[in-house]
Amino acid sequence: MRIEIPREFERLGAVRIYGLQKVYELDSGPEEAPTSARDDAVVRSLPAEAIYEVQREMAIVVPVRSERLKLIEGVLVGIPNPCLVIVVSNSPREPIDRHFLELESITNFCRFTRKQVLIVHQKDPVIAAAFAAGGFTDVLGKDSLVRDGKAEGMMMGTVLARILGRRYVGFVDSDNYFPGAVNEYVREYAAGFLIHGGDHTVVRISWHSKPKIVEQALYFAKWGRSSRRCNRALNQLLSHFTGFETEIVKTGNSGEHAMTVELAMSMRYATGFAVEPYHYIDLLEQYGGVIPTEHGDMRRLVRICQIESRNPHLHADKGDAHVADMIVGSLATIYHSRLCPVWLQQEIDAELRQGGYLKEGDTLKPIRLYPSLAGLNLEQFGAAAQSVVDRRVGASPASTGVVA
Ligand code: GDP
Ligand code: CO
């Protein structure tokens, strides 16, 4: 892959947010002779072999809830073979057992492709018992099973990636229509780790465009209603502390992102549609050096890298109510952050009222947060979840050892 070297970054404490990096070639061929690498180069070529090396250490978590089987299969088609795939499904099992259909079709698919896949159901009592055994009961609901939600599925996937000894974890939504886009995202995750180092790096994708039909013609929109607002508020928050107006954040809402498993295990998660923007908030709260950190280690340098993908992004349209939830959820995490200044709170409040997202007399409710997974006893979790972990399809015997 040939990719731009970031030209700028904004820094707050130990957090560096790098400017958007453009991709110039999806495949730039094998390793170039060392003499061709120049100090003043503005682009870098990452050989396919190096990308595969990173992917061999990567787990890709695919959250699923009642998506069409054809879409899920397309997503799996796009994920490069060296990655371990962890499908976390919260599809209903009654009156029709949709999860059984998923299990059957994915397992079949993986046999042909020799893909390593672990398929788990969010409501699997074994997983719930493993969280309880590991002392992390926050994710469990009244019925003692893992709660509904994408964030909860992502947390499950992260722990499983850790137990299975992967170094990186990436997330790819299961409602993507283009396998080629999925393939590109996962290659870009690897490129981000290659460029920025694999210690405490987050890679977030900004879609180049999102095709829509406008007046019977295809229109390639760049920013959605929710991402525009979320990015602006995050940039305002940053500017407040740095004193310089900035537009550096382009991936506030990005569902397509990856990070080191170590970092993912040390971060807090927000529920609902706030999960993605909250990553920014948590990192800025913990590593920004503005307020006392609760779990962050300021000796770390946390790098957030943003890559602009080339494929258009097309996913299942879930309607206007869904967009409204996303706008409210993402702005609520910023509003309720301990970092948010009063003027920005007022601005967010006014914007939500003006847009009709907040009614007379309503206040913006805080989003429920989970503590970081660092409080989970991995050995206990691993022992209790062994039977689920053993259900992996396509794994080679050499790699079945569970690492706790
Ligand atoms: P958007 O793409 O951010 O607008 O939101 P989607 O509704 O498409 O959800 C993103 C992804 O999360 C999709 O792949 C969904 O199938 C998946 N998802 C939604 N809710 C849940 C859930 O409760 N559990 C799991 N595991 N996945 C979910
Ligand atoms: Co979607």
PDB file of N, CA and C and ligand atoms in Angstrom, residues 63-65 67 88 90 122 148-150 153 173-175 315 318 322 326, ligand 1:
ATOM      1  N   PRO A  63     -19.262  -7.305  14.711  1.00  0.00           N
ATOM      2  CA  PRO A  63     -20.505  -7.332  15.491  1.00  0.00           C
ATOM      3  C   PRO A  63     -21.699  -7.536  14.568  1.00  0.00           C
ATOM      4  N   VAL A  64     -22.624  -8.391  14.964  1.00  0.00           N
ATOM      5  CA  VAL A  64     -23.779  -8.702  14.115  1.00  0.00           C
ATOM      6  C   VAL A  64     -25.062  -8.609  14.931  1.00  0.00           C
ATOM      7  N   ARG A  65     -26.034  -7.950  14.358  1.00  0.00           N
ATOM      8  CA  ARG A  65     -27.377  -8.065  14.932  1.00  0.00           C
ATOM      9  C   ARG A  65     -28.380  -8.045  13.803  1.00  0.00           C
ATOM     10  N   GLU A  67     -28.370  -8.993  10.732  1.00  0.00           N
ATOM     11  CA  GLU A  67     -28.019  -8.555   9.378  1.00  0.00           C
ATOM     12  C   GLU A  67     -28.313  -9.690   8.412  1.00  0.00           C
ATOM     13  N   VAL A  88     -19.266 -11.665  16.743  1.00  0.00           N
ATOM     14  CA  VAL A  88     -20.066 -11.604  17.974  1.00  0.00           C
ATOM     15  C   VAL A  88     -21.484 -11.237  17.562  1.00  0.00           C
ATOM     16  N   ASN A  90     -25.615 -10.858  18.141  1.00  0.00           N
ATOM     17  CA  ASN A  90     -26.709 -10.679  19.098  1.00  0.00           C
ATOM     18  C   ASN A  90     -28.039 -10.832  18.362  1.00  0.00           C
ATOM     19  N   GLN A 122     -23.832 -13.265  21.782  1.00  0.00           N
ATOM     20  CA  GLN A 122     -23.699 -12.325  22.897  1.00  0.00           C
ATOM     21  C   GLN A 122     -24.399 -12.844  24.161  1.00  0.00           C
ATOM     22  N   ASP A 148     -27.544  -6.194  25.823  1.00  0.00           N
ATOM     23  CA  ASP A 148     -27.622  -5.901  24.388  1.00  0.00           C
ATOM     24  C   ASP A 148     -26.701  -4.739  24.073  1.00  0.00           C
ATOM     25  N   GLY A 149     -26.284  -4.640  22.840  1.00  0.00           N
ATOM     26  CA  GLY A 149     -25.532  -3.458  22.412  1.00  0.00           C
ATOM     27  C   GLY A 149     -24.261  -3.816  21.680  1.00  0.00           C
ATOM     28  N   LYS A 150     -23.916  -2.914  20.759  1.00  0.00           N
ATOM     29  CA  LYS A 150     -22.705  -3.124  19.972  1.00  0.00           C
ATOM     30  C   LYS A 150     -21.459  -3.006  20.861  1.00  0.00           C
ATOM     31  N   GLY A 153     -20.793  -6.106  22.637  1.00  0.00           N
ATOM     32  CA  GLY A 153     -20.249  -7.093  21.705  1.00  0.00           C
ATOM     33  C   GLY A 153     -18.780  -6.816  21.417  1.00  0.00           C
ATOM     34  N   ASP A 173     -17.979  -3.439  10.755  1.00  0.00           N
ATOM     35  CA  ASP A 173     -19.421  -3.685  10.831  1.00  0.00           C
ATOM     36  C   ASP A 173     -19.838  -4.763   9.838  1.00  0.00           C
ATOM     37  N   SER A 174     -20.903  -5.481  10.199  1.00  0.00           N
ATOM     38  CA  SER A 174     -21.318  -6.616   9.365  1.00  0.00           C
ATOM     39  C   SER A 174     -22.348  -6.221   8.322  1.00  0.00           C
ATOM     40  N   ASP A 175     -22.694  -4.928   8.247  1.00  0.00           N
ATOM     41  CA  ASP A 175     -23.742  -4.532   7.295  1.00  0.00           C
ATOM     42  C   ASP A 175     -23.154  -3.798   6.091  1.00  0.00           C
ATOM     43  N   HIS A 315     -23.524   0.981   3.584  1.00  0.00           N
ATOM     44  CA  HIS A 315     -24.025  -0.006   4.547  1.00  0.00           C
ATOM     45  C   HIS A 315     -25.547   0.070   4.611  1.00  0.00           C
ATOM     46  N   LYS A 318     -30.442   2.412   8.136  1.00  0.00           N
ATOM     47  CA  LYS A 318     -31.295   2.099   9.286  1.00  0.00           C
ATOM     48  C   LYS A 318     -32.208   3.262   9.674  1.00  0.00           C
ATOM     49  N   HIS A 322     -32.360   6.447  13.638  1.00  0.00           N
ATOM     50  CA  HIS A 322     -31.041   5.918  13.967  1.00  0.00           C
ATOM     51  C   HIS A 322     -29.995   7.036  13.916  1.00  0.00           C
ATOM     52  N   MET A 326     -27.687   8.645  16.944  1.00  0.00           N
ATOM     53  CA  MET A 326     -26.239   8.771  16.853  1.00  0.00           C
ATOM     54  C   MET A 326     -25.790  10.185  17.189  1.00  0.00           C
TER      55      MET A 326
HETATM   56  P1  GDP B   1     -24.171   2.276  12.175  1.00  0.00           P
HETATM   57  O1  GDP B   1     -23.533   1.579  11.038  1.00  0.00           O
HETATM   58  O2  GDP B   1     -23.214   2.869  13.133  1.00  0.00           O
HETATM   59  O3  GDP B   1     -25.195   3.247  11.725  1.00  0.00           O
HETATM   60  O4  GDP B   1     -24.970   1.234  13.075  1.00  0.00           O
HETATM   61  P2  GDP B   1     -25.497  -0.229  12.735  1.00  0.00           P
HETATM   62  O5  GDP B   1     -26.893  -0.346  13.248  1.00  0.00           O
HETATM   63  O6  GDP B   1     -25.250  -0.607  11.317  1.00  0.00           O
HETATM   64  O7  GDP B   1     -24.599  -1.114  13.702  1.00  0.00           O
HETATM   65  C1  GDP B   1     -23.239  -1.279  13.507  1.00  0.00           C
HETATM   66  C2  GDP B   1     -22.895  -2.756  13.606  1.00  0.00           C
HETATM   67  O8  GDP B   1     -23.143  -3.266  14.901  1.00  0.00           O
HETATM   68  C3  GDP B   1     -23.685  -3.633  12.647  1.00  0.00           C
HETATM   69  O9  GDP B   1     -22.790  -4.590  12.117  1.00  0.00           O
HETATM   70  C4  GDP B   1     -24.734  -4.266  13.533  1.00  0.00           C
HETATM   71  O10 GDP B   1     -25.141  -5.532  13.042  1.00  0.00           O
HETATM   72  C5  GDP B   1     -23.986  -4.398  14.832  1.00  0.00           C
HETATM   73  N1  GDP B   1     -24.821  -4.386  16.051  1.00  0.00           N
HETATM   74  C6  GDP B   1     -25.864  -3.572  16.351  1.00  0.00           C
HETATM   75  N2  GDP B   1     -26.360  -3.865  17.583  1.00  0.00           N
HETATM   76  C7  GDP B   1     -25.625  -4.892  18.077  1.00  0.00           C
HETATM   77  C8  GDP B   1     -25.649  -5.679  19.301  1.00  0.00           C
HETATM   78  O11 GDP B   1     -26.464  -5.491  20.200  1.00  0.00           O
HETATM   79  N3  GDP B   1     -24.683  -6.640  19.436  1.00  0.00           N
HETATM   80  C9  GDP B   1     -23.756  -6.913  18.454  1.00  0.00           C
HETATM   81  N4  GDP B   1     -22.865  -7.892  18.683  1.00  0.00           N
HETATM   82  N5  GDP B   1     -23.726  -6.212  17.291  1.00  0.00           N
HETATM   83  C10 GDP B   1     -24.646  -5.229  17.111  1.00  0.00           C
END
